[in-house]
mmCIF file of C-alpha atoms and ligand atoms in Angstrom:
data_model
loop_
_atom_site.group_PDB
_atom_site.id
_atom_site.type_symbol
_atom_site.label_atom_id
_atom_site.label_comp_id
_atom_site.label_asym_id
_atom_site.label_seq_id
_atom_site.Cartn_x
_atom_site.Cartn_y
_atom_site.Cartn_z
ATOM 1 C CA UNK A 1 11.287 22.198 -7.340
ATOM 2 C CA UNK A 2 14.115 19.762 -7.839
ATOM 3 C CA UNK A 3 16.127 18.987 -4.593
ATOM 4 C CA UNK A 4 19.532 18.182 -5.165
ATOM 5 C CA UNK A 5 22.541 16.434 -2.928
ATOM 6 C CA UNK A 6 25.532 18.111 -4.257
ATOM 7 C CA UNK A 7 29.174 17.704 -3.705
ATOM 8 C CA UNK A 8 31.045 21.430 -4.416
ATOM 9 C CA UNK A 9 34.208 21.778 -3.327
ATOM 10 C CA UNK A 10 34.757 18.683 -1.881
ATOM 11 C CA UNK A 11 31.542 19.609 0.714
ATOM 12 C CA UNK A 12 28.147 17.797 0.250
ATOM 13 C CA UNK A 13 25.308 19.794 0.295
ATOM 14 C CA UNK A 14 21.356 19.926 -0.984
ATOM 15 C CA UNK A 15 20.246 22.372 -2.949
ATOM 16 C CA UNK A 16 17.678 23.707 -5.382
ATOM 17 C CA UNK A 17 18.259 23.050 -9.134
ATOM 18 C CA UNK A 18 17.036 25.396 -11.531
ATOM 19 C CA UNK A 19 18.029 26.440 -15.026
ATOM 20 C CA UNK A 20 21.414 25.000 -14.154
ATOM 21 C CA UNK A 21 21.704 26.854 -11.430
ATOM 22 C CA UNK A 22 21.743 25.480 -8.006
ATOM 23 C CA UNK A 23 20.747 27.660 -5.082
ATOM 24 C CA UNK A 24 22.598 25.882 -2.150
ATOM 25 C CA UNK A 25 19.944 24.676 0.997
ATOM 26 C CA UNK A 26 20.954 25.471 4.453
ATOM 27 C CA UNK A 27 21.020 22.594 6.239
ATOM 28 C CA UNK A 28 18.862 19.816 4.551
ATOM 29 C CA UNK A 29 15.272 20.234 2.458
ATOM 30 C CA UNK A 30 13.605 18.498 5.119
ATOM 31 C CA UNK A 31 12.117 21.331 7.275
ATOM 32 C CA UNK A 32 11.707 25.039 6.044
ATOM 33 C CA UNK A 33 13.864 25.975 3.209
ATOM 34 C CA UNK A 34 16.381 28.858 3.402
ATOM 35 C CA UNK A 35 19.685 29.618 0.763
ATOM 36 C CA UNK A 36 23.404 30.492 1.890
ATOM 37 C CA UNK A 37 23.989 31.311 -2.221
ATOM 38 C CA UNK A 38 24.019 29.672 -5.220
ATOM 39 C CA UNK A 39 26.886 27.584 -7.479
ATOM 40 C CA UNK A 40 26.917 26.628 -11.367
ATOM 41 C CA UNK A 41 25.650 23.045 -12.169
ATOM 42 C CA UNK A 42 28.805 22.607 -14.266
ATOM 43 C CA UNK A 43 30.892 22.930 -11.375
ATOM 44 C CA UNK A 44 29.672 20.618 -8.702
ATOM 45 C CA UNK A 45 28.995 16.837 -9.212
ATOM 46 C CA UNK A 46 25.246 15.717 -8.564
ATOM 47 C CA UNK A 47 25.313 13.164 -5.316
ATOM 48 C CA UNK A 48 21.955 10.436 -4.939
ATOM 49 C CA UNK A 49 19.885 12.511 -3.573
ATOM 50 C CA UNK A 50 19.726 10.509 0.343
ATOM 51 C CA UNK A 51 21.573 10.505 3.484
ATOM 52 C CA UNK A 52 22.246 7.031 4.981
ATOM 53 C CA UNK A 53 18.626 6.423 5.754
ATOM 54 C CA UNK A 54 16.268 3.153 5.034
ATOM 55 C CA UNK A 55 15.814 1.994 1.925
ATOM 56 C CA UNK A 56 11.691 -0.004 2.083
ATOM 57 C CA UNK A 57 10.893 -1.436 -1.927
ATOM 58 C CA UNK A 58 7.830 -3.305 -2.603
ATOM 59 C CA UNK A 59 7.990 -6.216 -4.777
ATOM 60 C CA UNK A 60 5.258 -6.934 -7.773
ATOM 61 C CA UNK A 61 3.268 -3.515 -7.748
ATOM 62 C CA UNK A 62 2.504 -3.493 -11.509
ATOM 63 C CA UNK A 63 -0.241 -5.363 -13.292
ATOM 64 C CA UNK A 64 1.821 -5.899 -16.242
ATOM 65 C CA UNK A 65 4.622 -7.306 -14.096
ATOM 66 C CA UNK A 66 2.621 -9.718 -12.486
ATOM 67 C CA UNK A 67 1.052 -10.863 -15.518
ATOM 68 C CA UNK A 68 4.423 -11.152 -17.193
ATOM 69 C CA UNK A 69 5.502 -13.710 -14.091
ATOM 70 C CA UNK A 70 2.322 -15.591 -14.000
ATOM 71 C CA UNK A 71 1.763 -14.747 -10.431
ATOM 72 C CA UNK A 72 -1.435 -13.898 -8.718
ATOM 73 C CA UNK A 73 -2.316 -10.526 -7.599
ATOM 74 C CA UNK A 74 -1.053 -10.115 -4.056
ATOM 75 C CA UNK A 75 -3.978 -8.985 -1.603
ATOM 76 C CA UNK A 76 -1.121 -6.862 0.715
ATOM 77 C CA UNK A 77 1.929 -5.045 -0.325
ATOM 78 C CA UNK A 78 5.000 -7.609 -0.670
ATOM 79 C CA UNK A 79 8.080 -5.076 0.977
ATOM 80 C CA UNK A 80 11.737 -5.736 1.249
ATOM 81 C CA UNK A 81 14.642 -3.576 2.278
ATOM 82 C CA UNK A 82 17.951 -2.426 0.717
ATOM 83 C CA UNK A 83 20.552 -2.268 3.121
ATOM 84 C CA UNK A 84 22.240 2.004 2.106
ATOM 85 C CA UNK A 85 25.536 0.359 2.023
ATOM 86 C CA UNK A 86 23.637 -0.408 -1.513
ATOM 87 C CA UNK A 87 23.262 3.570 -2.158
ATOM 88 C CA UNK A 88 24.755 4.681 -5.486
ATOM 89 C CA UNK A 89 25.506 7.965 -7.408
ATOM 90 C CA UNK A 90 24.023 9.106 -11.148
ATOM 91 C CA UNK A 91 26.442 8.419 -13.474
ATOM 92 C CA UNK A 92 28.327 5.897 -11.721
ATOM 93 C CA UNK A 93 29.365 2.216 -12.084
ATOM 94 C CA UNK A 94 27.200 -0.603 -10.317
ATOM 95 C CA UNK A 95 29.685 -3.389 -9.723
ATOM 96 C CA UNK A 96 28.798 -6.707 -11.300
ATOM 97 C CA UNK A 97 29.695 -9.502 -8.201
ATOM 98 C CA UNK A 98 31.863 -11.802 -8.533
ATOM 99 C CA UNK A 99 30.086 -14.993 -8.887
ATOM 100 C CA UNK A 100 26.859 -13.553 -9.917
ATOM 101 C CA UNK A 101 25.169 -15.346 -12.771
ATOM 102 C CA UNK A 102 22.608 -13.058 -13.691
ATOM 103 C CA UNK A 103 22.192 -9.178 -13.040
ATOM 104 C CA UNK A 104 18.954 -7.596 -13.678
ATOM 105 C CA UNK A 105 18.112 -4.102 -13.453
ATOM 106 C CA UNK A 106 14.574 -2.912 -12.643
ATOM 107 C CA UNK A 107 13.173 1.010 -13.027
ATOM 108 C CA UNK A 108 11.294 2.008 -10.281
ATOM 109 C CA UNK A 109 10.059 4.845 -9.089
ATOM 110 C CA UNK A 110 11.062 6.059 -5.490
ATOM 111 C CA UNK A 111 9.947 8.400 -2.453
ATOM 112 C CA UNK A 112 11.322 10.423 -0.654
ATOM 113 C CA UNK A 113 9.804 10.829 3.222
ATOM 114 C CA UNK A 114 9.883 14.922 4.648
ATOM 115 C CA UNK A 115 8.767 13.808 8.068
ATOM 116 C CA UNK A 116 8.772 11.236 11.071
ATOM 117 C CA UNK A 117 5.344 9.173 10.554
ATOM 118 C CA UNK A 118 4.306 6.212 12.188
ATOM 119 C CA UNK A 119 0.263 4.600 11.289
ATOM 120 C CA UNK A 120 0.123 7.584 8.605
ATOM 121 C CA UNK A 121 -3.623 7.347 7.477
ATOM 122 C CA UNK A 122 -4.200 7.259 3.696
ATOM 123 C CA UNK A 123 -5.410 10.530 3.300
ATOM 124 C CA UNK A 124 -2.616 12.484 5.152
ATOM 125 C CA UNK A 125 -0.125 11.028 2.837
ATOM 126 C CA UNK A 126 0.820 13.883 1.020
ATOM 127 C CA UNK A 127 2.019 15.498 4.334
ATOM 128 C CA UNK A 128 4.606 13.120 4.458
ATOM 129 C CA UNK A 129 6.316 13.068 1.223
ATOM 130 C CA UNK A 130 8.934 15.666 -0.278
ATOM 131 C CA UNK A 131 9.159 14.205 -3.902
ATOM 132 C CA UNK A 132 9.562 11.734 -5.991
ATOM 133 C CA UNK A 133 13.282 10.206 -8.147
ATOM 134 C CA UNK A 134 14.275 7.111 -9.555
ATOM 135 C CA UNK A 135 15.852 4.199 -8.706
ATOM 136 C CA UNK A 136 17.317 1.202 -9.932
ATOM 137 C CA UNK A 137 16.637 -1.993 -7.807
ATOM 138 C CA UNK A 138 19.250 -3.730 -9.429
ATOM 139 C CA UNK A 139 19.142 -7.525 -8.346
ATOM 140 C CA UNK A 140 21.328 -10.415 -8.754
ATOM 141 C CA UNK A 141 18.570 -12.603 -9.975
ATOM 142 C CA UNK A 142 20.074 -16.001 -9.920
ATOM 143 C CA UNK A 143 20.898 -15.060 -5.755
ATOM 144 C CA UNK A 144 17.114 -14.578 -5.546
ATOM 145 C CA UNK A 145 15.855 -17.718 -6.888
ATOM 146 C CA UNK A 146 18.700 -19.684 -5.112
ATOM 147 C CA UNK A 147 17.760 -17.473 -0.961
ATOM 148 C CA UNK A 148 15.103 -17.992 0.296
ATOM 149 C CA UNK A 149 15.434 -14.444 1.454
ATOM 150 C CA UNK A 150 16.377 -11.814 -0.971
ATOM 151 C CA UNK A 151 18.398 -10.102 0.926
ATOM 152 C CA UNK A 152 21.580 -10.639 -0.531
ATOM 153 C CA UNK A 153 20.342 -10.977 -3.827
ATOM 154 C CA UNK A 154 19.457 -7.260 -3.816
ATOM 155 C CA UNK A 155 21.995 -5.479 -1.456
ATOM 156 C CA UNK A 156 25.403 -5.678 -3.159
ATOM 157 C CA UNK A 157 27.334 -2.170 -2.559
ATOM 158 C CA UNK A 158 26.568 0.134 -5.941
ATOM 159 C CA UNK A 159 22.806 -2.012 -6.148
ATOM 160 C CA UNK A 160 20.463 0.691 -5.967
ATOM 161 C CA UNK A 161 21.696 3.854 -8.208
ATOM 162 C CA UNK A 162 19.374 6.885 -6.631
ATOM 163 C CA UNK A 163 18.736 10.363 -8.659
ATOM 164 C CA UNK A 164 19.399 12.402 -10.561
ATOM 165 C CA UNK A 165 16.960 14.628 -7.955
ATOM 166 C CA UNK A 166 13.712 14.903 -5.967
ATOM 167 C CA UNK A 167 11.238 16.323 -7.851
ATOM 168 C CA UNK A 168 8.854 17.930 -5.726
ATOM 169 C CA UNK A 169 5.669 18.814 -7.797
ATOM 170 C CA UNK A 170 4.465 15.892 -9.944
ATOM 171 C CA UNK A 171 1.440 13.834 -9.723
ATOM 172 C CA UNK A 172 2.738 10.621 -9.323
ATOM 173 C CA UNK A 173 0.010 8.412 -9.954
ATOM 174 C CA UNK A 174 -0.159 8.920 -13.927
ATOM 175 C CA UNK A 175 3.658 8.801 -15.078
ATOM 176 C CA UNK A 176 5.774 7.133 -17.685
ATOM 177 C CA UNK A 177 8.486 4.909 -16.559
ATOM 178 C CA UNK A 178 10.846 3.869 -18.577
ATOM 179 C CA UNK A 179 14.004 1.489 -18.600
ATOM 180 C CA UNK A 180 16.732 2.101 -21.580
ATOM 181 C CA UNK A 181 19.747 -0.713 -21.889
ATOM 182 C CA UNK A 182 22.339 0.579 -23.794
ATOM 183 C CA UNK A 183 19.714 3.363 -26.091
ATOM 184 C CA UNK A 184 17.551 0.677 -26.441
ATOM 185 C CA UNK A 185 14.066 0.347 -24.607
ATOM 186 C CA UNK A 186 13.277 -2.241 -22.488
ATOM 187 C CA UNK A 187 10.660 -1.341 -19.974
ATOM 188 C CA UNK A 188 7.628 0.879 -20.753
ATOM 189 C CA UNK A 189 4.694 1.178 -18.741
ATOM 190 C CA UNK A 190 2.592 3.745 -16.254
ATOM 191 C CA UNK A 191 1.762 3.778 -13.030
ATOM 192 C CA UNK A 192 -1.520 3.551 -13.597
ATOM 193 C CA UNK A 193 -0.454 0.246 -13.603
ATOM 194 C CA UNK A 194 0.244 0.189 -9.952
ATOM 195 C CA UNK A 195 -1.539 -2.680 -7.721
ATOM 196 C CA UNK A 196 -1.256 -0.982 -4.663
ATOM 197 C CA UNK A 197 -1.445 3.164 -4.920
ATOM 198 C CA UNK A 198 1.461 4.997 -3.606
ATOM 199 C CA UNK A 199 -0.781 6.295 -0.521
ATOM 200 C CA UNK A 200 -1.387 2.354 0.071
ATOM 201 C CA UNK A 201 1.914 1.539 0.250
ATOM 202 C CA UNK A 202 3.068 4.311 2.517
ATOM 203 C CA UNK A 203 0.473 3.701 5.041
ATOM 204 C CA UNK A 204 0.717 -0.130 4.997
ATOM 205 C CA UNK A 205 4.728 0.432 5.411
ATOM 206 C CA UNK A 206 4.189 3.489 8.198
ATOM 207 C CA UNK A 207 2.304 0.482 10.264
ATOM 208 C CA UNK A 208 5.105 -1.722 10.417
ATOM 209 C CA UNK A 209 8.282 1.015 10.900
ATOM 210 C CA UNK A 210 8.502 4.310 11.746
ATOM 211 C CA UNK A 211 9.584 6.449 8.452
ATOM 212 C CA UNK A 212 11.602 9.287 9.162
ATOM 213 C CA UNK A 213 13.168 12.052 7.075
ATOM 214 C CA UNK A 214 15.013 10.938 3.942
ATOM 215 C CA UNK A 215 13.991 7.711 3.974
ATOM 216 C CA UNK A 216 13.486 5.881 0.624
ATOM 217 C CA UNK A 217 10.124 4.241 -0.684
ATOM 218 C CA UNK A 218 10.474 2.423 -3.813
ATOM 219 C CA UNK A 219 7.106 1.338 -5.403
ATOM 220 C CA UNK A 220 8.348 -1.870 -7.867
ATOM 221 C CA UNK A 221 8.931 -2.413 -11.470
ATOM 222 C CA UNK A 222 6.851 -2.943 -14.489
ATOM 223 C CA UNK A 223 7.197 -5.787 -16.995
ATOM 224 C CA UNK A 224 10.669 -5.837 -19.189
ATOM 225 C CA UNK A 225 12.912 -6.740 -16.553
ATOM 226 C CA UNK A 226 15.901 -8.383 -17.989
ATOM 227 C CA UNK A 227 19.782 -8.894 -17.450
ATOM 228 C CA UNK A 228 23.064 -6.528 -17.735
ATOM 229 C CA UNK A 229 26.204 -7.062 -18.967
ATOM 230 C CA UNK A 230 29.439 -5.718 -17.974
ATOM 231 C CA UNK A 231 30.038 -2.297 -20.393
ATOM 232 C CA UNK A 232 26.055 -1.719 -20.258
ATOM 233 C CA UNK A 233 24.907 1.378 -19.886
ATOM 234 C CA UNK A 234 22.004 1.677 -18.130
ATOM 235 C CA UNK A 235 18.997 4.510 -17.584
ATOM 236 C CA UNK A 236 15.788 4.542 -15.995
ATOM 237 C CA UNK A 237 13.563 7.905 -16.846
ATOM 238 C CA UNK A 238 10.084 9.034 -15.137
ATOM 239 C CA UNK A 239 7.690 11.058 -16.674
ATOM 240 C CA UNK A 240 8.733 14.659 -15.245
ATOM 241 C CA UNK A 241 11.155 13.304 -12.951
ATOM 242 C CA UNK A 242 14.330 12.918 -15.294
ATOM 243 C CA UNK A 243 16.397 10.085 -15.913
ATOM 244 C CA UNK A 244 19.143 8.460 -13.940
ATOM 245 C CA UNK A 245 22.086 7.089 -16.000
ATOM 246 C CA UNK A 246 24.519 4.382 -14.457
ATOM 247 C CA UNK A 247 27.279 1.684 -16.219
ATOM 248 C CA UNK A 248 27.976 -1.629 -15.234
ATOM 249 C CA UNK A 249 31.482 -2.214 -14.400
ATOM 250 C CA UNK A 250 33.325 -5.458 -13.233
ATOM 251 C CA UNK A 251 35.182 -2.898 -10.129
HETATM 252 MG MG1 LIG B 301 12.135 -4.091 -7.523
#
């Protein structure tokens, strides 16, 4: 299934996307599923698909990554938060801060939590996840290396494009992700490459905070990061996921 957040008629809603067709959700995709009709894709605009809930991204998960910075392999999961003030749309323009020197984008894969968890044990895991999108943790990386704390480095409104959907039946452990700048490819790897496993990550975060529905899991990026430019276009694709297309605009 691919869960949707849809604005129609100047109303936001989720829904279920399927041969350009999207049966409309009552209520939200978090509990049982049930349809008040259905609407063309054509004539609604597709929304990230989260509400205003916590955004939780782990730094230097992939092999290739870490080899690619020199850095040892951590022996816990590094995690940082976007603030969802950072939240943005597919096909829309991440604003390039005044200021910043150097803007890097960086394909991720994300999560999506379906229920309140707190000390989730590894092998429940699956219990607690509706799907799987992508995301862009876009990062102004000359902020970074000047903080101490990456905070502002990575939570700029418009820094962390979300979408195009949840996809809800993939294996997540063996995809293709992939990061195009303007057509051309820039980041290619797996997540075989992963250091930490998506059910290691998920428990190590549920002992720390509380995840609730909606919130937002974002596993790292692979080796290839590198800068954008004003009139970039930008698009991160998973492996039977889709891909999520943004520009880079200077407002
Ligand atoms: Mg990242």
């Amino acid at each position: 299934m691919k869960i949707v957040r849809i604005l129609y008629q100047d109303k936001i809603f989720w829904g279920d996307l399927e041969n350009d067709i999207v049966k409309i959700i009552k209520g939200n995709p978090f509990g049982e599923i049930n349809y008040q009709g259905s609407v063309a894709l054509d004539e609604i605009k597709l929304l990230a698909p989260v509400e205003k809930n916590k955004i939780v991204l782990a730094g230097l998960n992939y092999l290739d990554h870490a080899k690619e910075l020199g850095m040892d392999i951590p022996d816990e999961p590094i995690i940082f938060l976007k603030p969802n003030s950072s939240i943005l749309n597919p096909d829309e323009k991440i604003i390039y801060p005044s200021g910043v020197k150097r803007l890097d984008y960086e394909a991720e894969l994300a999560l999506v939590i379906k229920k309140k968890g707190r000390d989730i044990e590894i092998a429940d895991i699956n219990d607690f996840i509706l799907g799987y999108t992508c995301l862009n943790d876009v990062t102004a990386r000359d902020l970074q290396s000047k903080d101490i704390q990456w905070t502002r480095a990575k939570s700029f409104d418009t820094f962390c494009p979300v979408g195009p959907w949840i996809e809800t039946e993939i294996d997540p452990d063996v995809l293709e992700i992939k990061c195009y700048l303007n057509g051309e490819l820039k980041q290619s790897s797996k997540t075989t490459n992963f250091i930490f496993s998506i059910a290691e990550l998920v428990s190590f975060i549920s002992k720390i905070m509380t995840l609730y529905p909606g919130d937002i899991i974002s596993t790292g990026t692979p080796s290839g990061v590198g800068q954008m430019n004003i009139g970039d276009t930008v698009e991160v694709e998973i492996e039977g996921v889709g891909r999520l297309k943004n520009y880079v605009g200077d407002r």
